[in-house]
CSV table of C-alpha atoms and ligand atoms in Angstrom, one decimal:
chain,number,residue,atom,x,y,z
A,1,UNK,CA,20.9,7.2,5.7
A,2,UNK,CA,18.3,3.6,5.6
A,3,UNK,CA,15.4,4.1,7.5
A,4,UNK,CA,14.0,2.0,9.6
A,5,UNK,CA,10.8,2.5,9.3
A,6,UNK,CA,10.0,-1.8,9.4
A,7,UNK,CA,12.0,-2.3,11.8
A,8,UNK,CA,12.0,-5.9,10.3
A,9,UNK,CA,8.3,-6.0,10.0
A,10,UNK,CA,6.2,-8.3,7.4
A,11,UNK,CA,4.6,-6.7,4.4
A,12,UNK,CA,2.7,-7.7,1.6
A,13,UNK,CA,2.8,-6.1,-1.8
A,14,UNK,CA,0.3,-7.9,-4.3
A,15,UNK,CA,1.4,-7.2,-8.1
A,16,UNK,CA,4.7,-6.7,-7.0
A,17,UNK,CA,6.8,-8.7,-9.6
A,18,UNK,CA,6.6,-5.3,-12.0
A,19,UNK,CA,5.6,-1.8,-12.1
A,20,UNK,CA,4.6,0.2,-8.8
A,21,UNK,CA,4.4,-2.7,-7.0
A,22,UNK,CA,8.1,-3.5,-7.3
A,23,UNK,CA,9.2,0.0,-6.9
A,24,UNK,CA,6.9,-0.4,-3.4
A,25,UNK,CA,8.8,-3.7,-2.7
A,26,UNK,CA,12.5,-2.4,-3.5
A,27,UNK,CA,11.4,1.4,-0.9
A,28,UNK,CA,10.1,-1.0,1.8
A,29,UNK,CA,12.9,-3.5,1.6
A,30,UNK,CA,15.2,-0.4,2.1
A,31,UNK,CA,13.3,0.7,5.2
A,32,UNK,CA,13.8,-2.5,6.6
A,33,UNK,CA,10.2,-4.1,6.0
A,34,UNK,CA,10.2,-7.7,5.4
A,35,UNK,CA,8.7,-7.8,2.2
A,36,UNK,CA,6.5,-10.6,0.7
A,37,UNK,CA,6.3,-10.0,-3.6
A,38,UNK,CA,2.8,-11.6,-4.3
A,39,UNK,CA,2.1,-11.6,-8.5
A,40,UNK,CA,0.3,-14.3,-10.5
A,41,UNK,CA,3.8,-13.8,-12.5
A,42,UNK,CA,6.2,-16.7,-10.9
A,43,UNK,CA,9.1,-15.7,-12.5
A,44,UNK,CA,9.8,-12.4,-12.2
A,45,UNK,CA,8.5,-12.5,-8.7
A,46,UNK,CA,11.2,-14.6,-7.8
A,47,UNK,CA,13.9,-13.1,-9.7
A,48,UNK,CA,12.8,-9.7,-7.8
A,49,UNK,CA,12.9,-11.3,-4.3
A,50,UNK,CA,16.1,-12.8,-4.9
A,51,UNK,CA,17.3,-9.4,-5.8
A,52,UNK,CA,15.5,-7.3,-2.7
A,53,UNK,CA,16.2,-10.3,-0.1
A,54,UNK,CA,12.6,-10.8,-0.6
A,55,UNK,CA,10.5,-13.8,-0.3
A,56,UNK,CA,8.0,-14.3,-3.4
A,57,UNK,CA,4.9,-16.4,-3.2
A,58,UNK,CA,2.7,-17.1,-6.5
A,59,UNK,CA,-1.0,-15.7,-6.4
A,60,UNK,CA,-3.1,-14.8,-8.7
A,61,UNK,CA,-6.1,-12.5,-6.5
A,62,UNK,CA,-9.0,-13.6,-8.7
A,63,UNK,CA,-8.9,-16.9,-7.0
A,64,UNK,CA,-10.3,-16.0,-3.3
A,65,UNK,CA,-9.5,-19.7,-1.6
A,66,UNK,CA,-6.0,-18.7,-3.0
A,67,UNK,CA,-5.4,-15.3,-1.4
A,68,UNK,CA,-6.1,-17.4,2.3
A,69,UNK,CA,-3.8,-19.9,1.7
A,70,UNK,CA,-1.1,-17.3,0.6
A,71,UNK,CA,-1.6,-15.1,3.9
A,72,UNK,CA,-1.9,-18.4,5.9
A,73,UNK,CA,1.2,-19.8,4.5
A,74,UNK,CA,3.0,-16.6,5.0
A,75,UNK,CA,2.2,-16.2,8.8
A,76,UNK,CA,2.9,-19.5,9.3
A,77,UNK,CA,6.5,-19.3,8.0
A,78,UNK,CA,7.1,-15.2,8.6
A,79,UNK,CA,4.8,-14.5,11.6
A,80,UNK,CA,2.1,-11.7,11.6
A,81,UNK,CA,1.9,-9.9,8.6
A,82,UNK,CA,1.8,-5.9,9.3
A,83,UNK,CA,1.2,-3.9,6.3
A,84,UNK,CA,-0.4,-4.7,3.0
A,85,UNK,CA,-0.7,-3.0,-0.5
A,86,UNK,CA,-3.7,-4.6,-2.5
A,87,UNK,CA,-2.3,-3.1,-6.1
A,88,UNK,CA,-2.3,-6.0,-8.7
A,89,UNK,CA,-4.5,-4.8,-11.5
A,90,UNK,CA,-5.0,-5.1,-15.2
A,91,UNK,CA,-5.0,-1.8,-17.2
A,92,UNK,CA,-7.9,-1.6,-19.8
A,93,UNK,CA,-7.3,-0.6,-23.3
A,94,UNK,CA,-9.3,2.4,-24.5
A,95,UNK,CA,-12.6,0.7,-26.0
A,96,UNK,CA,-15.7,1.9,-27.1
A,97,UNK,CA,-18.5,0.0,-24.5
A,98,UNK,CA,-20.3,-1.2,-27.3
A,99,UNK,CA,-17.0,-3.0,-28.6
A,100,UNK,CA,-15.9,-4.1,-24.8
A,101,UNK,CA,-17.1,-8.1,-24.5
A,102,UNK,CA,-18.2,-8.8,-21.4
A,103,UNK,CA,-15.8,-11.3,-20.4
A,104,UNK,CA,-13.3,-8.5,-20.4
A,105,UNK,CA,-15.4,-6.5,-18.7
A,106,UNK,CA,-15.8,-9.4,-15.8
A,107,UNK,CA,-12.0,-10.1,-15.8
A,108,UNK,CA,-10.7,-6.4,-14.9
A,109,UNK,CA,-13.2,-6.6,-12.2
A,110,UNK,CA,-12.0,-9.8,-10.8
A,111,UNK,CA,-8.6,-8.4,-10.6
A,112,UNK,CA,-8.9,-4.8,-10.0
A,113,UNK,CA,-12.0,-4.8,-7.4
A,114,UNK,CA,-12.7,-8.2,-5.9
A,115,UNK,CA,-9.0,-9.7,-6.1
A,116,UNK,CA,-8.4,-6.4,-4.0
A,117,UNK,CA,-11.0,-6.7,-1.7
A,118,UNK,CA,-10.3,-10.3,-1.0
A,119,UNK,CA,-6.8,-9.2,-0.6
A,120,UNK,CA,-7.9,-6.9,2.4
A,121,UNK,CA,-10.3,-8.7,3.7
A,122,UNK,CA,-7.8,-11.6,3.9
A,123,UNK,CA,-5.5,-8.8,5.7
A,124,UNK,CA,-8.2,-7.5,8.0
A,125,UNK,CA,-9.5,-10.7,9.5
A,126,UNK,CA,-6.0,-11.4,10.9
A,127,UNK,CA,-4.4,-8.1,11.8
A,128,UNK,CA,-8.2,-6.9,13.4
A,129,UNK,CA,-7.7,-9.3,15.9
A,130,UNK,CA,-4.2,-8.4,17.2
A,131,UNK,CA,-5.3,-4.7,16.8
A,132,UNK,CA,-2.7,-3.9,14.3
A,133,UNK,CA,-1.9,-3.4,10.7
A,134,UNK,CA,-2.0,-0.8,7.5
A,135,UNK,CA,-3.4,-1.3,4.2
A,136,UNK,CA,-3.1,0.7,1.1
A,137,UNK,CA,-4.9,0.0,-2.0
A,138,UNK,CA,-3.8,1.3,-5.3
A,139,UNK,CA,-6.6,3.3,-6.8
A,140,UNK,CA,-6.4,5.7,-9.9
A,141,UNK,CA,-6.8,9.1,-10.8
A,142,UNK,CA,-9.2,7.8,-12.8
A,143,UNK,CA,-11.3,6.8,-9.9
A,144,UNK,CA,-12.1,11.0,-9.3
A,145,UNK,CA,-12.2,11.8,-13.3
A,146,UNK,CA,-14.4,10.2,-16.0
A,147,UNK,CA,-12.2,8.7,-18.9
A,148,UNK,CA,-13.2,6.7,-21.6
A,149,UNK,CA,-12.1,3.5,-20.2
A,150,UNK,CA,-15.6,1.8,-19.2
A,151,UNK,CA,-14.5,-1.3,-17.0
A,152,UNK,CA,-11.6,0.0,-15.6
A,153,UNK,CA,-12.5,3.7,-14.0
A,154,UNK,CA,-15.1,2.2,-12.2
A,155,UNK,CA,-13.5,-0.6,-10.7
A,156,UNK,CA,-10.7,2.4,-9.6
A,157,UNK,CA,-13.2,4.3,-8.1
A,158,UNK,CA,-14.4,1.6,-5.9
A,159,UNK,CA,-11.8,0.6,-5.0
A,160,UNK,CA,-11.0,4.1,-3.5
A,161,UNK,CA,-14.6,4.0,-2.0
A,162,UNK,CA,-13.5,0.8,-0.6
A,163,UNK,CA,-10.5,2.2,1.4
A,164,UNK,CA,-12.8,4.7,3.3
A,165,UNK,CA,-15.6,1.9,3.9
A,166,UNK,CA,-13.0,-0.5,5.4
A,167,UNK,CA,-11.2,2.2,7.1
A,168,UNK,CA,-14.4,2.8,9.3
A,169,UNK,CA,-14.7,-1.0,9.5
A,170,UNK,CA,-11.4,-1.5,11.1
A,171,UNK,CA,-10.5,1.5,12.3
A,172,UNK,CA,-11.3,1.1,16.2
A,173,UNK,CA,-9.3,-2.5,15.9
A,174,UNK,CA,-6.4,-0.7,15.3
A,175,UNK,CA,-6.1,-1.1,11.3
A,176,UNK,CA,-5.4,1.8,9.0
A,177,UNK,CA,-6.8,1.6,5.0
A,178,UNK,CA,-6.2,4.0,2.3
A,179,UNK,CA,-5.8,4.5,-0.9
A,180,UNK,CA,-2.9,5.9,-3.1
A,181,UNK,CA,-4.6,7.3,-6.7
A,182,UNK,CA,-1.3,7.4,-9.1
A,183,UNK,CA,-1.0,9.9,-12.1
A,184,UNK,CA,0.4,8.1,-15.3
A,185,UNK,CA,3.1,5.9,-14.7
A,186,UNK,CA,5.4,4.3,-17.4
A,187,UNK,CA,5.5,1.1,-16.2
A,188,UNK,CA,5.7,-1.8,-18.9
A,189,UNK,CA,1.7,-2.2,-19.4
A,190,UNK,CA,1.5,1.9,-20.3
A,191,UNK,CA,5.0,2.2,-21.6
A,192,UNK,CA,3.5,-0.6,-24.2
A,193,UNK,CA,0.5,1.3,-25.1
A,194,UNK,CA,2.7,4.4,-26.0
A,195,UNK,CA,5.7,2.2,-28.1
A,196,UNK,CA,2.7,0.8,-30.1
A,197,UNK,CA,1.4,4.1,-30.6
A,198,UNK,CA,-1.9,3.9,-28.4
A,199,UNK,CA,-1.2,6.6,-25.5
A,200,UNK,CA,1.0,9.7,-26.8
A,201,UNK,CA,3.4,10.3,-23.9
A,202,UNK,CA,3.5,14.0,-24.9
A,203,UNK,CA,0.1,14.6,-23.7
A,204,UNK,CA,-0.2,12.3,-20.8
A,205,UNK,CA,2.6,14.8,-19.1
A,206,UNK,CA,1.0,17.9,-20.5
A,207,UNK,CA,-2.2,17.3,-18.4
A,208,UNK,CA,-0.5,17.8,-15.2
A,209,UNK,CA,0.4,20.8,-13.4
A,210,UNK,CA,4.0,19.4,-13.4
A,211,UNK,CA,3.8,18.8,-17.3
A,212,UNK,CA,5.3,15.5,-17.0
A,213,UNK,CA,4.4,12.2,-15.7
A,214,UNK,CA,5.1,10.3,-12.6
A,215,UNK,CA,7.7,7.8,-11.3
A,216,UNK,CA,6.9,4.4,-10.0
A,217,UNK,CA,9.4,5.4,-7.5
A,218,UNK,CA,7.1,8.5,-6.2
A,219,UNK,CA,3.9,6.2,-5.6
A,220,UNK,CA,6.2,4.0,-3.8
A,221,UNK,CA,7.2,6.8,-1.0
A,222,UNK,CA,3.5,8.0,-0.7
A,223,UNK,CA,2.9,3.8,0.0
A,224,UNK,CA,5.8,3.5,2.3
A,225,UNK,CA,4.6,7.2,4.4
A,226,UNK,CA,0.9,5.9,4.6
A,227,UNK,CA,2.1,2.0,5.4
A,228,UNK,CA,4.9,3.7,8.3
A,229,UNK,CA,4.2,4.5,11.5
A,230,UNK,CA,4.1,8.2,10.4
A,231,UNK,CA,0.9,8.2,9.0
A,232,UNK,CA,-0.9,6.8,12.6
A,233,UNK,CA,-3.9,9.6,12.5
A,234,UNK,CA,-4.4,8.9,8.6
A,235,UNK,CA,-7.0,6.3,7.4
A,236,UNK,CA,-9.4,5.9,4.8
A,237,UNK,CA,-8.1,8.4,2.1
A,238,UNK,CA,-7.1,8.8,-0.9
A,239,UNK,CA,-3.9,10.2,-1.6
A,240,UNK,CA,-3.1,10.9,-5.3
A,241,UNK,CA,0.4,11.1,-6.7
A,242,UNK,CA,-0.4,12.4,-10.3
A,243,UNK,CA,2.3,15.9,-10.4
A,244,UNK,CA,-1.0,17.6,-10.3
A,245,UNK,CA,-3.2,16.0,-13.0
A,246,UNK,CA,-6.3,16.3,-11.2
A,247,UNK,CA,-5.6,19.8,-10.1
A,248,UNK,CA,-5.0,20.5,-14.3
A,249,UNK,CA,-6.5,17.9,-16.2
A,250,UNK,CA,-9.4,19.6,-17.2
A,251,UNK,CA,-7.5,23.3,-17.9
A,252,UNK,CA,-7.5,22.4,-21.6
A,253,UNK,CA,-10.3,24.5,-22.1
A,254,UNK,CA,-8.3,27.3,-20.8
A,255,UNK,CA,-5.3,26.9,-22.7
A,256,UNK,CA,-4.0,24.0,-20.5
A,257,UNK,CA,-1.6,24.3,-17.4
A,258,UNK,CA,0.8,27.5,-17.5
A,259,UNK,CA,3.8,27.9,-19.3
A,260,UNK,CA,6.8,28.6,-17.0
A,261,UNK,CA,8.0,31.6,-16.1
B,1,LIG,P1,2.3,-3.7,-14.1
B,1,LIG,O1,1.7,-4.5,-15.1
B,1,LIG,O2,3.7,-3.2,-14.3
B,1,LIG,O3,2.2,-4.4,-12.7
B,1,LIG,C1,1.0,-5.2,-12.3
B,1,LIG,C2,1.4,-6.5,-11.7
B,1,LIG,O4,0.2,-7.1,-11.2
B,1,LIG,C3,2.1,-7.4,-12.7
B,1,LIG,O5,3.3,-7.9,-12.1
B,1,LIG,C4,1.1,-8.5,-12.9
B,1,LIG,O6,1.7,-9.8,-13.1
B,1,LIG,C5,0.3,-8.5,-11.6
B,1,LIG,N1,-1.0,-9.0,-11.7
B,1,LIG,C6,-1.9,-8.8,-12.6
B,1,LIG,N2,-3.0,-9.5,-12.4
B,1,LIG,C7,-2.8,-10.2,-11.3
B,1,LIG,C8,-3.6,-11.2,-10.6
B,1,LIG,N3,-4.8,-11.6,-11.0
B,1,LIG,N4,-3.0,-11.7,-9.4
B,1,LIG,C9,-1.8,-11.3,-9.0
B,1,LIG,N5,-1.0,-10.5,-9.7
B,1,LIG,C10,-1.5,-9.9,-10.8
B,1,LIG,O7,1.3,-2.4,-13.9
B,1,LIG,P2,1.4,-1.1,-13.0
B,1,LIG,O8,1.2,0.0,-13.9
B,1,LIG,O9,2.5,-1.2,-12.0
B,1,LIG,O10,0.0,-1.3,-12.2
B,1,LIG,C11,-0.1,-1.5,-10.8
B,1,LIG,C12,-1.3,-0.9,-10.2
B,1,LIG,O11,-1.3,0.5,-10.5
B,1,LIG,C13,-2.6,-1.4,-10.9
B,1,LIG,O12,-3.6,-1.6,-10.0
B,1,LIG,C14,-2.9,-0.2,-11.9
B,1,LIG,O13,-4.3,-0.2,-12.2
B,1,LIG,C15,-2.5,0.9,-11.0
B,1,LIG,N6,-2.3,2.2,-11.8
B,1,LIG,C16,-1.3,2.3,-12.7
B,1,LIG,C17,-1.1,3.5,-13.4
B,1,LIG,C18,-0.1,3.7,-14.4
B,1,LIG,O14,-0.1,4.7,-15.1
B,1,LIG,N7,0.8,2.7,-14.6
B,1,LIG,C19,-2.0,4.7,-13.1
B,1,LIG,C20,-2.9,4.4,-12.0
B,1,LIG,C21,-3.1,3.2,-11.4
C-alpha cells in the first residue's frame, strides 16, 4: 500500500545524488513528497530525479550565497518547501592528527557542519515565518563515541548539538529539527574504503548488537518518520539507526555482543 504521508508536499534532500540521501529521496518520493535531489554531483543528481520523478538542482553547501539561491529558486518554481534533510557530507579517512593537513581539516567542516547549518538556516528563515516545516540533519554515531577520525567526529557531533539548539530556536514557530545518527552504511564512499582494504566489513558488523551493518534504506524510514506528520511531538533529537552499535560498541572488552542462542 503507498503512503501518503507528502501528500504532494516539497522536500529537500541535500547529498541526495548517492548514498542515504538517495535512499531518503527514492522513500519520500514513494510517500508522495515532492522531492528536490540537491548534490554538488550534476550528473547523477539528475539521472536520479529523472528516475524518482524528481527535480534535481546543482549545489554544492560550502558555498552559502549558493544554498539561498537554490531554496529561492525552488520556491519560486515548486512553492513552499516543507521538509528538509541537511545530509551532504564528506567521510574522513582514518588519519593520524599529526598527518591530517589542515586544509582537509577546513574542507570536512565546510561541508559536514557549516554547509549543513547554512542548509537549515536557509530552511528556517522561510518555513519560521509560515509556522511550518521539519528538518533532519544527518549526524553520526560517531558524534556520541570517540573514533580516531579527528575532523570528522567532531563536526558529527555538532552537528547533532545543532539539531537540539535549532530545535529550541524554532520550535514555538512551528518547525521541528532532529537529527538521525546512522550505524555503518555501505554506501559507495565506505564500500570503497573496505574494496581497498581500509575498513574490514567483518568488524564494522560485529560491533553492533545486530552483528551486521545497516541499510541506506533503514536511515531513510527513520528520515521519512521524523520528516512525516507522525513525529509532531518530536524535535531536537537524535535518533540513531546503528542495529545497536552504540548500545555494543564498546562490549569488546567483554567478549563482544552475544552469540545467538
Ligand atoms: P555518499 O558519498 O554516498 O553521499 C554523499 C553525497 O553528498 C554525494 O552524492 C556527494 O556528491 C554529496 N556531497 C558531498 N559534498 C557535497 C557538497 N559540498 N555539496 C553538496 N553535496 C555534496 O555518502 P553517504 O554515506 O550516503 O553519506 C551521507 C551522509 O551520511 C554524510 O553526512 C555522512 O557523513 C553520513 N553518514 C554516513 C555513514 C556511513 O556509514 N555511510 C555513517 C554515518 C553518517
Amino acid at each position: 500500500m503507498t503512503r501518503d504521508e507528502g501528500r504532494g508536499r516539497l522536500a529537500l534532500v541535500t547529498g541526495a545524488a548517492s548514498g542515504i540521501g538517495l535512499a531518503t529521496a527514492e522513500l519520500l518520493a514513494e510517500r508522495n513528497w515532492q522531492v528536490v535531489i540537491a548534490d554538488r554531483d550534476a550528473p547523477r543528481a539528475e539521472a536520479a530525479a529523472a528516475r524518482l520523478g524528481a527535480r534535481a538542482v546543482t549545489l554544492d553547501v560550502t558555498d552559502a550565497d549558493a544554498v539561498e539561491a537554490v531554496f529561492d529558486k525552488v520556491e519560486q518554481e515548486l512553492g513552499p518547501i516543507e521538509a528538509v534533510m541537511a545530509n551532504a557530507g564528506l567521510i574522513q579517512p582514518g588519519a593520524r592528527p599529526e598527518e591530517l593537513p589542515l586544509d582537509e581539516f577546513d574542507r570536512i567542516v565546510a561541508v559536514n557542519l557549516r554547509g549543513v547549518y547554512v542548509t537549515c538556516l536557509a530552511a528556517g528563515r522561510r518555513m519560521a515565518p509560515r509556522g511550518r516545516g521539519a528538518m533532519v540533519l544527518t549526524g553520526s554515531i560517531t558524534a556520541s563515541r570517540a573514533v580516531p577520525l579527528h575532523a570528522y567526529a567532531p563536526t558529527k557531533a555538532a552537528v547533532v548539538h545543532m539539531a537540539a539548539c535549532l530545535a529550541g530556536e524554532w520550535g514555538r514557530s512551528g518547525l521541528r529539527v532532529n537529527a538521525v545518527s546512522p550505524g555503518f552504511v555501505a554506501t559507495p564512499p565506505l564500500q570503497a574504503a573496505i574494496d581497498k582494504g581500509l575498513r574490514d566489513a567483518a568488524k564494522l558488523a560485529d560491533g553492533a548488537a545486530m552483528g551486521r551493518m545497516v541499510e541506506a534504506s533503514e536511515i531513510a524510514k527513520a528520515v521519512g518518520f521524523l520528516l512525516s506528520d507522525d513525529a509532531s511531538a518530536i524535535t531536537g533529537i537524535d535518533l540513531p539507526v546503528d542495529a545497536g552499535w552504540l548500545a555494543t560498541g564498546h562490549w569488546a572488552t567483554y567478549g563482544g555482543p552475544r552469540a545467538p542462542r
